[in-house]
CSV table of C-alpha atoms in Angstrom, one decimal:
chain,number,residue,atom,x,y,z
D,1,UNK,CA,-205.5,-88.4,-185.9
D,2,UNK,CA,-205.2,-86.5,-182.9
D,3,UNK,CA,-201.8,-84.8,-181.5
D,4,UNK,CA,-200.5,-86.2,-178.1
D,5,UNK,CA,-198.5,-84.1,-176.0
D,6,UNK,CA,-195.4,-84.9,-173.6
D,7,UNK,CA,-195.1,-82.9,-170.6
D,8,UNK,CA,-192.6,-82.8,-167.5
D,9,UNK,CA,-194.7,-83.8,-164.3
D,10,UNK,CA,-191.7,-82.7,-162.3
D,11,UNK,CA,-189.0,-79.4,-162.3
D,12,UNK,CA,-187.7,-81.1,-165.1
D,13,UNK,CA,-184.8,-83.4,-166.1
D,14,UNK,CA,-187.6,-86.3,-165.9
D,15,UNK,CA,-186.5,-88.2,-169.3
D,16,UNK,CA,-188.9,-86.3,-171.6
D,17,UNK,CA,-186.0,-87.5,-174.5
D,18,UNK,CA,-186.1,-90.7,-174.1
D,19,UNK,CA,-189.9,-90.5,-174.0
D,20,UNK,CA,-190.0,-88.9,-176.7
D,21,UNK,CA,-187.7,-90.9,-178.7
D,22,UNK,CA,-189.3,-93.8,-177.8
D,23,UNK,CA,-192.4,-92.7,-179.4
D,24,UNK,CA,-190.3,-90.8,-182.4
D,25,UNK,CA,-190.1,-94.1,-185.3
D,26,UNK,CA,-194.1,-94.3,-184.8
D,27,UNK,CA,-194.9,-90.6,-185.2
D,28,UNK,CA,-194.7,-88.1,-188.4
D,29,UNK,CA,-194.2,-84.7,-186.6
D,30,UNK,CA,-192.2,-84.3,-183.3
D,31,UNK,CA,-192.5,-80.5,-182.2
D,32,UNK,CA,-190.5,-78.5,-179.6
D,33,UNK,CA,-192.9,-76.1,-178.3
D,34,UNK,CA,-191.8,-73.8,-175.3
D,35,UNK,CA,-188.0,-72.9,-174.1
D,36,UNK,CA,-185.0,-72.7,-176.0
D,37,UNK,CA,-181.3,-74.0,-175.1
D,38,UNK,CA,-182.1,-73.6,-171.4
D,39,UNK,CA,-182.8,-77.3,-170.6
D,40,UNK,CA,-181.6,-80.6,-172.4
D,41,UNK,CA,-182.6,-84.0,-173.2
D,42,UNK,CA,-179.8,-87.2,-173.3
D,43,UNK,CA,-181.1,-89.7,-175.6
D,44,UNK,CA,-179.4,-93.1,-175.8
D,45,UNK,CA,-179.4,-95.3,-179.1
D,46,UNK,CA,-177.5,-98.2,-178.5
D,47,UNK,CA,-173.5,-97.1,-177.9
D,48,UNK,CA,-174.6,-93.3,-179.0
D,49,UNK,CA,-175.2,-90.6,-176.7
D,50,UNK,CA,-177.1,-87.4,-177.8
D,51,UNK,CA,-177.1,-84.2,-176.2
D,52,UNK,CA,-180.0,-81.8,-177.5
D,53,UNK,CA,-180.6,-78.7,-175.7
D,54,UNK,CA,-182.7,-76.7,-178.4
D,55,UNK,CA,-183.1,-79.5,-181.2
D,56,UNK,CA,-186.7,-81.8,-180.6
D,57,UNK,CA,-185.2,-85.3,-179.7
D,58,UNK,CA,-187.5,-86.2,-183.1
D,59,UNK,CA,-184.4,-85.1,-184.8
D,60,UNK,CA,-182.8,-88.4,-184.4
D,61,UNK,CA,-185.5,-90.3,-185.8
D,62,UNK,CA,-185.2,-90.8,-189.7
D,63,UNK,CA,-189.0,-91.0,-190.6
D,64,UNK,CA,-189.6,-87.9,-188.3
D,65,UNK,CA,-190.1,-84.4,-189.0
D,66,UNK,CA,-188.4,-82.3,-186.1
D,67,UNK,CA,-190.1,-78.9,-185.9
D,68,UNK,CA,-189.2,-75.7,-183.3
D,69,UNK,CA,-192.6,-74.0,-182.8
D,70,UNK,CA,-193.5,-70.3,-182.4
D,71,UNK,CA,-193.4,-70.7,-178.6
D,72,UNK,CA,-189.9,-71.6,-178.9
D,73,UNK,CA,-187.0,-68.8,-178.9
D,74,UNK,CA,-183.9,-69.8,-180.8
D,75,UNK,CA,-180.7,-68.7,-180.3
D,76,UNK,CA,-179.1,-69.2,-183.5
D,77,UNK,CA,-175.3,-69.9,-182.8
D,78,UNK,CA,-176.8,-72.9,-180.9
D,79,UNK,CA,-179.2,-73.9,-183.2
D,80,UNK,CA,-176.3,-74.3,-185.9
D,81,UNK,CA,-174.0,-75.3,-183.8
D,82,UNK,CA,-176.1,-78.6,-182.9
D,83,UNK,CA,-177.1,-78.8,-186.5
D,84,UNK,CA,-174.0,-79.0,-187.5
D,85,UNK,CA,-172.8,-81.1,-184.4
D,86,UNK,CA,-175.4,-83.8,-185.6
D,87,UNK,CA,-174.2,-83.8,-188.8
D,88,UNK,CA,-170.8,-84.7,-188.0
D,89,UNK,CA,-172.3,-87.9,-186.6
D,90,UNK,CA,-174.0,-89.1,-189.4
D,91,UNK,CA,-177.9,-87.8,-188.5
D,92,UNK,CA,-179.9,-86.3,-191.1
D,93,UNK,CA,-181.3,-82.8,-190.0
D,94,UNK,CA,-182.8,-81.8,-193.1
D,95,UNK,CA,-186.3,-82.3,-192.6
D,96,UNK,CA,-185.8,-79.5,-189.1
D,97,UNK,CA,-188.9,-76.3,-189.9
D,98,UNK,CA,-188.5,-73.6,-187.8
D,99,UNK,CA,-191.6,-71.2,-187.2
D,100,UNK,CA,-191.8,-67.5,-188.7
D,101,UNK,CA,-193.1,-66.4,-185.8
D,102,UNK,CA,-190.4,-67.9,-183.5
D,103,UNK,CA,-188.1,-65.5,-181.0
D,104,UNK,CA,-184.8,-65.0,-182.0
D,105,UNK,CA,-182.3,-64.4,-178.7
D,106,UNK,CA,-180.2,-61.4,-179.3
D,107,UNK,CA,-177.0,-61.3,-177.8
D,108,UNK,CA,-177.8,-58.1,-175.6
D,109,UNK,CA,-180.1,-60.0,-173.9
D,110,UNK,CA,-177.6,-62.8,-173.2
D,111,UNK,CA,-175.7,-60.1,-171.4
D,112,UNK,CA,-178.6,-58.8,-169.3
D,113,UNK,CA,-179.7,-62.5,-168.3
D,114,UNK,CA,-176.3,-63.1,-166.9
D,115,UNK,CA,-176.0,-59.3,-165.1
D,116,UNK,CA,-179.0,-58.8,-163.6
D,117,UNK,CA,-179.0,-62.6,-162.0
D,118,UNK,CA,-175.6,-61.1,-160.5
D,119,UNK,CA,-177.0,-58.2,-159.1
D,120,UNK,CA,-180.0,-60.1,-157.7
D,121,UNK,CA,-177.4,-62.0,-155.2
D,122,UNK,CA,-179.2,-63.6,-152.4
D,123,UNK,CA,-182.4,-63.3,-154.4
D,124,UNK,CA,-181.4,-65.1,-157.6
D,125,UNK,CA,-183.8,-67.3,-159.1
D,126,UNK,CA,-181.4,-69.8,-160.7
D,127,UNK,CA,-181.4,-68.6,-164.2
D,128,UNK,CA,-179.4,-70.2,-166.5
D,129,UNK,CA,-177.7,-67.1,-168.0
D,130,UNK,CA,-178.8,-67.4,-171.8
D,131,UNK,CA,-181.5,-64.9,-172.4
D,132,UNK,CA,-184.7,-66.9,-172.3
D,133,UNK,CA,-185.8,-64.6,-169.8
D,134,UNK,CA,-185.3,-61.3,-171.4
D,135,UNK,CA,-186.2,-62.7,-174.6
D,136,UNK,CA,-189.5,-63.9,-173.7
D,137,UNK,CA,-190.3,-60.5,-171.8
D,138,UNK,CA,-189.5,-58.5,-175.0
D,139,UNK,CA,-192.2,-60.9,-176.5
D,140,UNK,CA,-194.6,-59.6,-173.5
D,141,UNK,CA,-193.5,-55.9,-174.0
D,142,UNK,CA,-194.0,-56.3,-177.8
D,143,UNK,CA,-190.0,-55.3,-178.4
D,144,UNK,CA,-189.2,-58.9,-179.7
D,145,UNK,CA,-187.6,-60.2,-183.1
D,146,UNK,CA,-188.8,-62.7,-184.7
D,147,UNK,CA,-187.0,-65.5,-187.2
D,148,UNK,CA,-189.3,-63.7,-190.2
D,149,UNK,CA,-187.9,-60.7,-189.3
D,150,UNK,CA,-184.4,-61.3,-190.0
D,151,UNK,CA,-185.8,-61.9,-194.0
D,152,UNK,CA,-186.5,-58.1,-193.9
D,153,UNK,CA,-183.5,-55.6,-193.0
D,154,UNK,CA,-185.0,-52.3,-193.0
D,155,UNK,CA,-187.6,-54.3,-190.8
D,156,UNK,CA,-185.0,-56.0,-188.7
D,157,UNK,CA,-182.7,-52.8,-187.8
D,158,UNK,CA,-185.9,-50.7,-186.7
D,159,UNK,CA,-186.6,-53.5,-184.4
D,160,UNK,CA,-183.3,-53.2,-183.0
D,161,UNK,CA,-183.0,-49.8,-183.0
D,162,UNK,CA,-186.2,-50.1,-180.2
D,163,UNK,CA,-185.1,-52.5,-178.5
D,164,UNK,CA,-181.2,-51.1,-178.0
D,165,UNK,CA,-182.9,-47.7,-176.4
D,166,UNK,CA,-183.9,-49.7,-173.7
D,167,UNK,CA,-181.5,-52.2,-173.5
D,168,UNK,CA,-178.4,-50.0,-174.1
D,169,UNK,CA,-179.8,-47.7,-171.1
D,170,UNK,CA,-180.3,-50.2,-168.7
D,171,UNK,CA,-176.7,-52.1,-169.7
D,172,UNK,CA,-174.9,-48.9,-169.1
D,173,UNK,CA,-176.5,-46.7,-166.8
D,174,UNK,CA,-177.8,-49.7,-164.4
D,175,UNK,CA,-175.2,-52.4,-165.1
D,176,UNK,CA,-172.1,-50.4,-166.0
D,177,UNK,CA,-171.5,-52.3,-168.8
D,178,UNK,CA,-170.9,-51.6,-172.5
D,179,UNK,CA,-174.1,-51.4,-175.4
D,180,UNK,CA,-173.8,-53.2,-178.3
D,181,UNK,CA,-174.2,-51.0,-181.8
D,182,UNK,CA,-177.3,-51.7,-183.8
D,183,UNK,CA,-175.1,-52.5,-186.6
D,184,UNK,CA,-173.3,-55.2,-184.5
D,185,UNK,CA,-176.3,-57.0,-183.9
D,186,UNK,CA,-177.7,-56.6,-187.1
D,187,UNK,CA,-175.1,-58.2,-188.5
D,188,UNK,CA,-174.6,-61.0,-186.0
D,189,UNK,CA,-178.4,-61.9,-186.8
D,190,UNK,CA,-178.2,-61.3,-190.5
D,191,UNK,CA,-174.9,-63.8,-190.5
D,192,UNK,CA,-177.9,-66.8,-190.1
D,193,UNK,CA,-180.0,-65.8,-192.9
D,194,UNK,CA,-179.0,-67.8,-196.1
D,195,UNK,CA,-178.5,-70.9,-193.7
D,196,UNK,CA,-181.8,-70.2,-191.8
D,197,UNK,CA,-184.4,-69.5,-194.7
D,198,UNK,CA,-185.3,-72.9,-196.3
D,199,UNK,CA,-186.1,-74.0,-192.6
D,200,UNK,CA,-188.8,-71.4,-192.2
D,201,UNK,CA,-192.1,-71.4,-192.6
D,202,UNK,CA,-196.0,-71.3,-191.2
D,203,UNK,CA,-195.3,-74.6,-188.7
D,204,UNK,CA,-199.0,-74.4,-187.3
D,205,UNK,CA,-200.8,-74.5,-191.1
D,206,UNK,CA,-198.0,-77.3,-191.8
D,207,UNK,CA,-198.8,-79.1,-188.3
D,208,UNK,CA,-203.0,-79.2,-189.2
D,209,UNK,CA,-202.7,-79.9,-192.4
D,210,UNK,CA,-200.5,-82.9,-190.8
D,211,UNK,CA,-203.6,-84.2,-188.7
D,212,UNK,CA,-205.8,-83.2,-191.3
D,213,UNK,CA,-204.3,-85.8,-193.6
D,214,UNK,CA,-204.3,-88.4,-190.0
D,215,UNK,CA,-200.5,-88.2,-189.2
D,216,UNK,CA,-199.2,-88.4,-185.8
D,217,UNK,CA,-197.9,-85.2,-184.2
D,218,UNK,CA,-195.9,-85.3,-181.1
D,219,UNK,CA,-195.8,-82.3,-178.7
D,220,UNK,CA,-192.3,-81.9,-176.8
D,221,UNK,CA,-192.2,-79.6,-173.5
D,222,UNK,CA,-189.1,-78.3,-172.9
D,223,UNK,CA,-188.9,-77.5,-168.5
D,224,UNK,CA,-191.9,-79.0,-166.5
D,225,UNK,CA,-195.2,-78.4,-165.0
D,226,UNK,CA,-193.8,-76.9,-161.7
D,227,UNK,CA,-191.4,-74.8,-163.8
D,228,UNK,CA,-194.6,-73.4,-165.9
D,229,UNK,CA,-194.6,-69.2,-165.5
D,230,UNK,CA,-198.6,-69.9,-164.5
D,231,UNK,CA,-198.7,-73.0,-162.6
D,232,UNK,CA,-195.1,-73.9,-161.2
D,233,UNK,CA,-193.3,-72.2,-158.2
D,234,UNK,CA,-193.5,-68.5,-159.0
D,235,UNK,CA,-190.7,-66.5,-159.4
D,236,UNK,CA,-188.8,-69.8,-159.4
D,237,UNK,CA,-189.9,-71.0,-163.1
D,238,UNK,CA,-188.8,-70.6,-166.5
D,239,UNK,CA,-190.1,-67.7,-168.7
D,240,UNK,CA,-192.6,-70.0,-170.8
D,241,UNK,CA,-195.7,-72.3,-170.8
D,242,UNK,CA,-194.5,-75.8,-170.2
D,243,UNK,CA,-197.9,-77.4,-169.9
D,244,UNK,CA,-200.5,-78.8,-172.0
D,245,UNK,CA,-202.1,-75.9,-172.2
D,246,UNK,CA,-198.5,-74.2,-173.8
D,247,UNK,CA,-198.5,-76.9,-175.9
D,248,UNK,CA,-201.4,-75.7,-177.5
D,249,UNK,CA,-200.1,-71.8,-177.7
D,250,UNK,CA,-196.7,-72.7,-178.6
D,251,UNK,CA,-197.1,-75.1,-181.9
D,252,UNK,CA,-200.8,-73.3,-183.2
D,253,UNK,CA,-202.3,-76.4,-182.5
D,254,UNK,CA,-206.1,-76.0,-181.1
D,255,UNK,CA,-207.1,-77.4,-178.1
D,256,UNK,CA,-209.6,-80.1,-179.1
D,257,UNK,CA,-207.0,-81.4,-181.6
D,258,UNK,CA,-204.9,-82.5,-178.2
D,259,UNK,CA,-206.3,-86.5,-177.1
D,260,UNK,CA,-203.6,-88.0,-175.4
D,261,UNK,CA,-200.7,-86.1,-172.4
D,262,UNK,CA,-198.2,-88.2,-171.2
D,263,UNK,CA,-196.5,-86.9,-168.0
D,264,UNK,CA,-193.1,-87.6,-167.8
D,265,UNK,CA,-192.2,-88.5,-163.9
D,266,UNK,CA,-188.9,-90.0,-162.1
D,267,UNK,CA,-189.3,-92.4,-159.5
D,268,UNK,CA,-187.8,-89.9,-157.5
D,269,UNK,CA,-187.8,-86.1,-157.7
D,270,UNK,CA,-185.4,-83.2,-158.9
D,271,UNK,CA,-184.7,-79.9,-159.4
D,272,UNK,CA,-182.0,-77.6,-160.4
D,273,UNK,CA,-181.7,-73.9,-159.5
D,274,UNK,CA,-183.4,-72.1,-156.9
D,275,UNK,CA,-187.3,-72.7,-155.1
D,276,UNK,CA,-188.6,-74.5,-152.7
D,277,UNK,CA,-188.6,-78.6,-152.9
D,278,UNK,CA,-190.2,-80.2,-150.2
D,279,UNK,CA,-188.8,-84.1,-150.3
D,280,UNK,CA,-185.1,-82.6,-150.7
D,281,UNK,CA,-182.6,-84.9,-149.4
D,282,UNK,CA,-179.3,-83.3,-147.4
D,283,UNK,CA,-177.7,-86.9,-146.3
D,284,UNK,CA,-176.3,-89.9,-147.8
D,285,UNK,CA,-179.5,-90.9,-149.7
D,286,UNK,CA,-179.5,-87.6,-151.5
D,287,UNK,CA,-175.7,-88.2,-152.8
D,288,UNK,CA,-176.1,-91.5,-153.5
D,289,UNK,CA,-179.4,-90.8,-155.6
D,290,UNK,CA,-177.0,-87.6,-157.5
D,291,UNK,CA,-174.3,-90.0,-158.3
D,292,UNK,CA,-175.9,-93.2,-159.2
D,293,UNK,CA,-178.4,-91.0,-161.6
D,294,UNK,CA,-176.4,-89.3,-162.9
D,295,UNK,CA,-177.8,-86.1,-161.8
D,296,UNK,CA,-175.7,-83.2,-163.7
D,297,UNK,CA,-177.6,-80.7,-165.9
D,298,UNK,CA,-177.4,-82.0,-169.7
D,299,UNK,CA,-177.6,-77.7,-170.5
D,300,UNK,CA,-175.8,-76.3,-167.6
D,301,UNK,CA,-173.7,-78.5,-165.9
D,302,UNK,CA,-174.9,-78.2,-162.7
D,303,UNK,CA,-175.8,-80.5,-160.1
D,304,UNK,CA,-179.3,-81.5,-159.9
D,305,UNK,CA,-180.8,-81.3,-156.0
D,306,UNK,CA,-182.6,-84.7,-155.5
D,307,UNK,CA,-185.6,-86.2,-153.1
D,308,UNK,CA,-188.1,-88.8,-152.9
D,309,UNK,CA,-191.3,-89.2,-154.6
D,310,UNK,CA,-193.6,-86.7,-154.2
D,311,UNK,CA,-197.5,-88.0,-155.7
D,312,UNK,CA,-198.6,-84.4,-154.3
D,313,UNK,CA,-196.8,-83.2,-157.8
D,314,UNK,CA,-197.5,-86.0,-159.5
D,315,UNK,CA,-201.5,-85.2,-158.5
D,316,UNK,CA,-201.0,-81.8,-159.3
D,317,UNK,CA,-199.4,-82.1,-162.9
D,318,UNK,CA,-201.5,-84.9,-163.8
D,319,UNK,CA,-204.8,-82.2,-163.0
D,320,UNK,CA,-202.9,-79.2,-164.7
D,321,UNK,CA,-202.2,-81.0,-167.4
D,322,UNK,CA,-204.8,-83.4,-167.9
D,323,UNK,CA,-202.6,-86.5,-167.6
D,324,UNK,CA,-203.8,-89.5,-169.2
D,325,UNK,CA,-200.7,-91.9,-169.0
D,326,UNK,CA,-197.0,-91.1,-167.1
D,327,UNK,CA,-193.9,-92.7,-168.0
D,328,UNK,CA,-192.1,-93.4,-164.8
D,329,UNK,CA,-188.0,-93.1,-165.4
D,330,UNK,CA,-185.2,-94.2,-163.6
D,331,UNK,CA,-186.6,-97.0,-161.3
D,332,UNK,CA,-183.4,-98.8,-161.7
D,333,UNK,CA,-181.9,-96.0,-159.2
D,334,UNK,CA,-183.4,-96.5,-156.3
D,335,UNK,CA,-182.2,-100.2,-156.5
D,336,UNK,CA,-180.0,-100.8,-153.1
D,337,UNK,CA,-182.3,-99.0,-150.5
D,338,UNK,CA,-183.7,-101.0,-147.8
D,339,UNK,CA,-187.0,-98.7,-147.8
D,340,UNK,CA,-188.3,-96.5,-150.1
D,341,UNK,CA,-190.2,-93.9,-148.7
D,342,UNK,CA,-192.7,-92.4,-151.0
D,343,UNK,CA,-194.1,-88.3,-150.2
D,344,UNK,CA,-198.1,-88.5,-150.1
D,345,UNK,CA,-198.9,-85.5,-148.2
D,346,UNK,CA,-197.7,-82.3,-146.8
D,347,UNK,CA,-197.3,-80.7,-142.8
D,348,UNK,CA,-198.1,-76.9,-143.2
D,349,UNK,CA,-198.3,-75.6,-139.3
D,350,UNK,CA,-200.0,-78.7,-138.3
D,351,UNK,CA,-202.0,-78.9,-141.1
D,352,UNK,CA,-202.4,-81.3,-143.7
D,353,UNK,CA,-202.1,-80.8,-147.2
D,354,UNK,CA,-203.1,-83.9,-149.5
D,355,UNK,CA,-202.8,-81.4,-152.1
D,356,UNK,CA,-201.0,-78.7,-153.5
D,357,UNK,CA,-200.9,-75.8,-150.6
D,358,UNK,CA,-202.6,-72.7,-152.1
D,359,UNK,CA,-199.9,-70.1,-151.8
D,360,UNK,CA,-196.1,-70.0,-151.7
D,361,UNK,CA,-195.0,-69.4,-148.2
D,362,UNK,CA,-196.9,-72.6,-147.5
D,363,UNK,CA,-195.4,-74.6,-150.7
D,364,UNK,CA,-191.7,-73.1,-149.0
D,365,UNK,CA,-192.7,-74.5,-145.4
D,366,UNK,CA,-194.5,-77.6,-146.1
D,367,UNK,CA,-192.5,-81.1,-144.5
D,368,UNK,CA,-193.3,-84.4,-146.9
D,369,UNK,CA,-195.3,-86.8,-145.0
D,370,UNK,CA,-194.1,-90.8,-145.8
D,371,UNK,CA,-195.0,-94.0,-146.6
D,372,UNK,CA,-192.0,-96.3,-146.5
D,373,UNK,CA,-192.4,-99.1,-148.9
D,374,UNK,CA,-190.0,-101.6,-148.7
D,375,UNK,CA,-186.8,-101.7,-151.1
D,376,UNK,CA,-185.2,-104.2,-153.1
D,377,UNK,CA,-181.8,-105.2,-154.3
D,378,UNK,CA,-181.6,-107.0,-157.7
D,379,UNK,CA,-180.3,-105.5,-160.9
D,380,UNK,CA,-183.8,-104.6,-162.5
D,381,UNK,CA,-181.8,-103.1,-165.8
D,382,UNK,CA,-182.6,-105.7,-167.9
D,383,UNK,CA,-186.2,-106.4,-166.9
D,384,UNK,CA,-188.6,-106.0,-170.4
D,385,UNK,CA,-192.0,-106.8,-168.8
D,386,UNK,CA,-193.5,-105.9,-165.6
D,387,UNK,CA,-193.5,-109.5,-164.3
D,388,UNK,CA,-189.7,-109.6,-164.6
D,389,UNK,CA,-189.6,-106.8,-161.8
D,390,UNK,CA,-189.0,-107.9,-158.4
D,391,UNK,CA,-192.0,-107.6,-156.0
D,392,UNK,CA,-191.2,-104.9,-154.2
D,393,UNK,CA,-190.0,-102.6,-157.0
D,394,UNK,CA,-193.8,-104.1,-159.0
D,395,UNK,CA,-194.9,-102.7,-155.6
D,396,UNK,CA,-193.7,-99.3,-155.6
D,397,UNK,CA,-194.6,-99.1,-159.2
D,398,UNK,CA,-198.2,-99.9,-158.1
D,399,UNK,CA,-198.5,-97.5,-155.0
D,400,UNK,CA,-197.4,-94.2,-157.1
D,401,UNK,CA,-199.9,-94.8,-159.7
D,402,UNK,CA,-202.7,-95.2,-156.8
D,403,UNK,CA,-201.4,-91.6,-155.6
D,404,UNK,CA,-200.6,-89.5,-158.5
D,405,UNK,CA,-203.6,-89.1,-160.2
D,406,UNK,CA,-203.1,-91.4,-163.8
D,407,UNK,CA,-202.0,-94.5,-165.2
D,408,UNK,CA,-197.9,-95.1,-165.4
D,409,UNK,CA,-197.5,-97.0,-169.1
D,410,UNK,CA,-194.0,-97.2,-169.0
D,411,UNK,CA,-191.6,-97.6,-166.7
D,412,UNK,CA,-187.9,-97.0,-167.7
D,413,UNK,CA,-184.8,-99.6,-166.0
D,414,UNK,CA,-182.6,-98.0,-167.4
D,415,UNK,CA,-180.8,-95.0,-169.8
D,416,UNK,CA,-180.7,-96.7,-172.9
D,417,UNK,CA,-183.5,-96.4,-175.8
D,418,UNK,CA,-184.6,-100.4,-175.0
D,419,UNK,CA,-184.4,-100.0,-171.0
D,420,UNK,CA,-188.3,-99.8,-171.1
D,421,UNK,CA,-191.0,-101.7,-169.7
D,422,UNK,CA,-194.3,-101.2,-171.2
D,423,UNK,CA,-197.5,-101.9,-169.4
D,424,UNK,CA,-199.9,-100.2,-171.8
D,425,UNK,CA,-199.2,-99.3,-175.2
D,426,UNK,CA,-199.0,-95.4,-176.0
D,427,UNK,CA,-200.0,-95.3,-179.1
């Protein structure tokens, strides 16, 4: 049985939970690959409402087993604090594994994250203050901890010995700020340890031994394609592989072992934080998309900027990732617009672009060229099939899977777990 992977086709925020837990009752493993409590997915089950930010939405479904990979890096007070969050409601999170050879997120590099995005000013990139960043560059420079560490104190405290004569140098002679002791964060890790150790172990032999016996293994990108350190809109990105391809990296999955990656796309387009985004609306459209979507960060808080459609990403994710299906959420938003324009191509200098400009000053100056599809009016929330939509909106369903490069499967009406049309099976 192959693994199937589900990937953000946007800057994120596209429904990827709701995906996910929509596929979670049919698979056996669903694994959180890339990112840590940096981004969130809302998952509706009838009247309940679930906030996950470093969990794998798989966690809510009883038959699954949640599992944070090695591409993942934990910050423990979080971890436990939505373990233990959960549990007060009533959800089993027993089955969770965590990977040896996950990133733990020290608190000193909380404190850089938030310092050095100050100092940046004008230049910020839109960080979200909680040490991915630092974390996964400690990775890079070989300086990291890992979750096996922590099993291993004379191990642990050199590790943070090296790290804290860089780190306390940079806090206090750069930042002016104060350096944490080793022994501090020695013990703030070593706090986790009883808790933490029957959740660890070797993820990637427990994940293909999974397919090996033909269980289902579900891949969970945390961020999106055009938030990928490789392939999104450098510097503005996160710190990890949110791709396919990091799918792959991040769980010790191989390649071949990957068959089916379902882009997760709105049927409109956001972003939160800093970068260029081409379709960006300043007027009344633009608020009225925000308030009826309910576009606030589930992590941060913060307002999510919103445009049209743009299939120039949707083209470009469904190449870089190797998109065979998307899932197309939030249709029921656009409901009340008396056209719908759609982004097929860019204007660069007078110059078209029908795909993704090579380089980023381009990206930062290209206008969205429209085609305005017309809009419709009905309450499509509780539409189960496609024929139940009304023409127009079975219209503009139809154009953005000519444009974007794959299939759309599903389309989504609405936030709850049964708002969900399917028009070709996922699994």
């Amino acid at each position: 049985m192959p693994a199937i992977a589900i990937i953000g086709a946007q800057w994120g925020d596209e429904g990827k939970g709701k995906a996910t837990d929509l596929l979670g009752s049919r698979v056996d493993y669903v694994v959180k690959f890339n990112g840590g409590n940096n981004a969130g997915h809302t998952v509706v089950i009838g009247d309940e409402k679930y906030a996950l930010h470093l969990l794998p939405s798989g966690i809510l479904s009883p038959n699954c087993t949640p599992v944070i990979g090695n591409g993942v890096v934990v910050d423990l007070d979080v971890l436990f604090e939505e373990l233990d969050g959960l549990t007060a409601r009533g959800v089993d999170v027993s089955k969770l594994r965590i990977s040896a050879s996950a990133h733990v997120i020290p608190s000193y590099n909380r404190a850089l994250d938030k310092v050095t995005e100050r100092f940046l000013g004008s230049r910020r990139l839109g960080t979200t203050g909680r040490g991915i960043g630092p974390t996964y560059a400690d990775k890079m420079n070989r300086i990291g901890i890992r979750i096996q560490d922590l099993f291993d104190e004379s191990i642990l405290r050199k590790k943070v010995e090296g790290a804290l004569d860089l780190k306390g140098q940079i806090l206090t002679k750069v930042y002016n700020r104060r350096a944490p002791e080793v022994d501090e964060i020695v013990g703030e890790l070593l706090a986790h340890v009883d808790r933490l150790r029957p959740m660890v172990c070797d993820t990637g032999l427990l994940l293909n031994q999974a397919l090996v016996r033909d269980e289902i293994v579900l891949l969970e990108g945390g961020q999106a394609t055009l938030l990928d350190v490789d392939h999104g809109t450098y510097p503005f990105v996160t710190s990890s592989s949110a791709t396919s391809a990091g799918a792959c990296t991040g769980s010790g999955i191989p390649p071949n072992r990957l068959d089916q990656v379902i882009g997760i796309i709105k049927a409109y387009t956001t972003r939160v934080g800093e970068g260029p985004f081409p379709t960006e609306l300043f007027d009344d459209a633009g608020a009225h998309l925000s308030k009826i979507g309910a576009e606030f960060g589930v992590t941060t808080g913060r307002a999510r900027r919103c445009g049209w459609y743009d299939s120039v990403i949707a083209r470009y994710a469904a190449r870089v990732n190797g998109v065979t299906d998307f899932v197309l959420t939030k249709l029921d938003v656009l409901t009340g617009f008396d056209q719908v324009p759609i982004c097929v191509a860019y204007e660069v200098n007078g110059v078209r672009h029908d795909e993704m400009p090579v380089n980023q000053s381009d990206f930062h100056h290209a206008v969205p060229i429209y085609e305005y599809l017309p809009g419709w009016w009905e309450d499509i929330s509780e539409c189960r099939t496609f024929e139940e939509l009304p023409a127009n909106a079975r219209a503009y369903v139809e154009r953005a899977e000519e444009l974007s490069g794959a299939r759309i499967s599903v389309v989504g009406v609405g936030p709850s777990r049964d708002a969900t049309i399917v028009r070709h099976e996922l699994l």
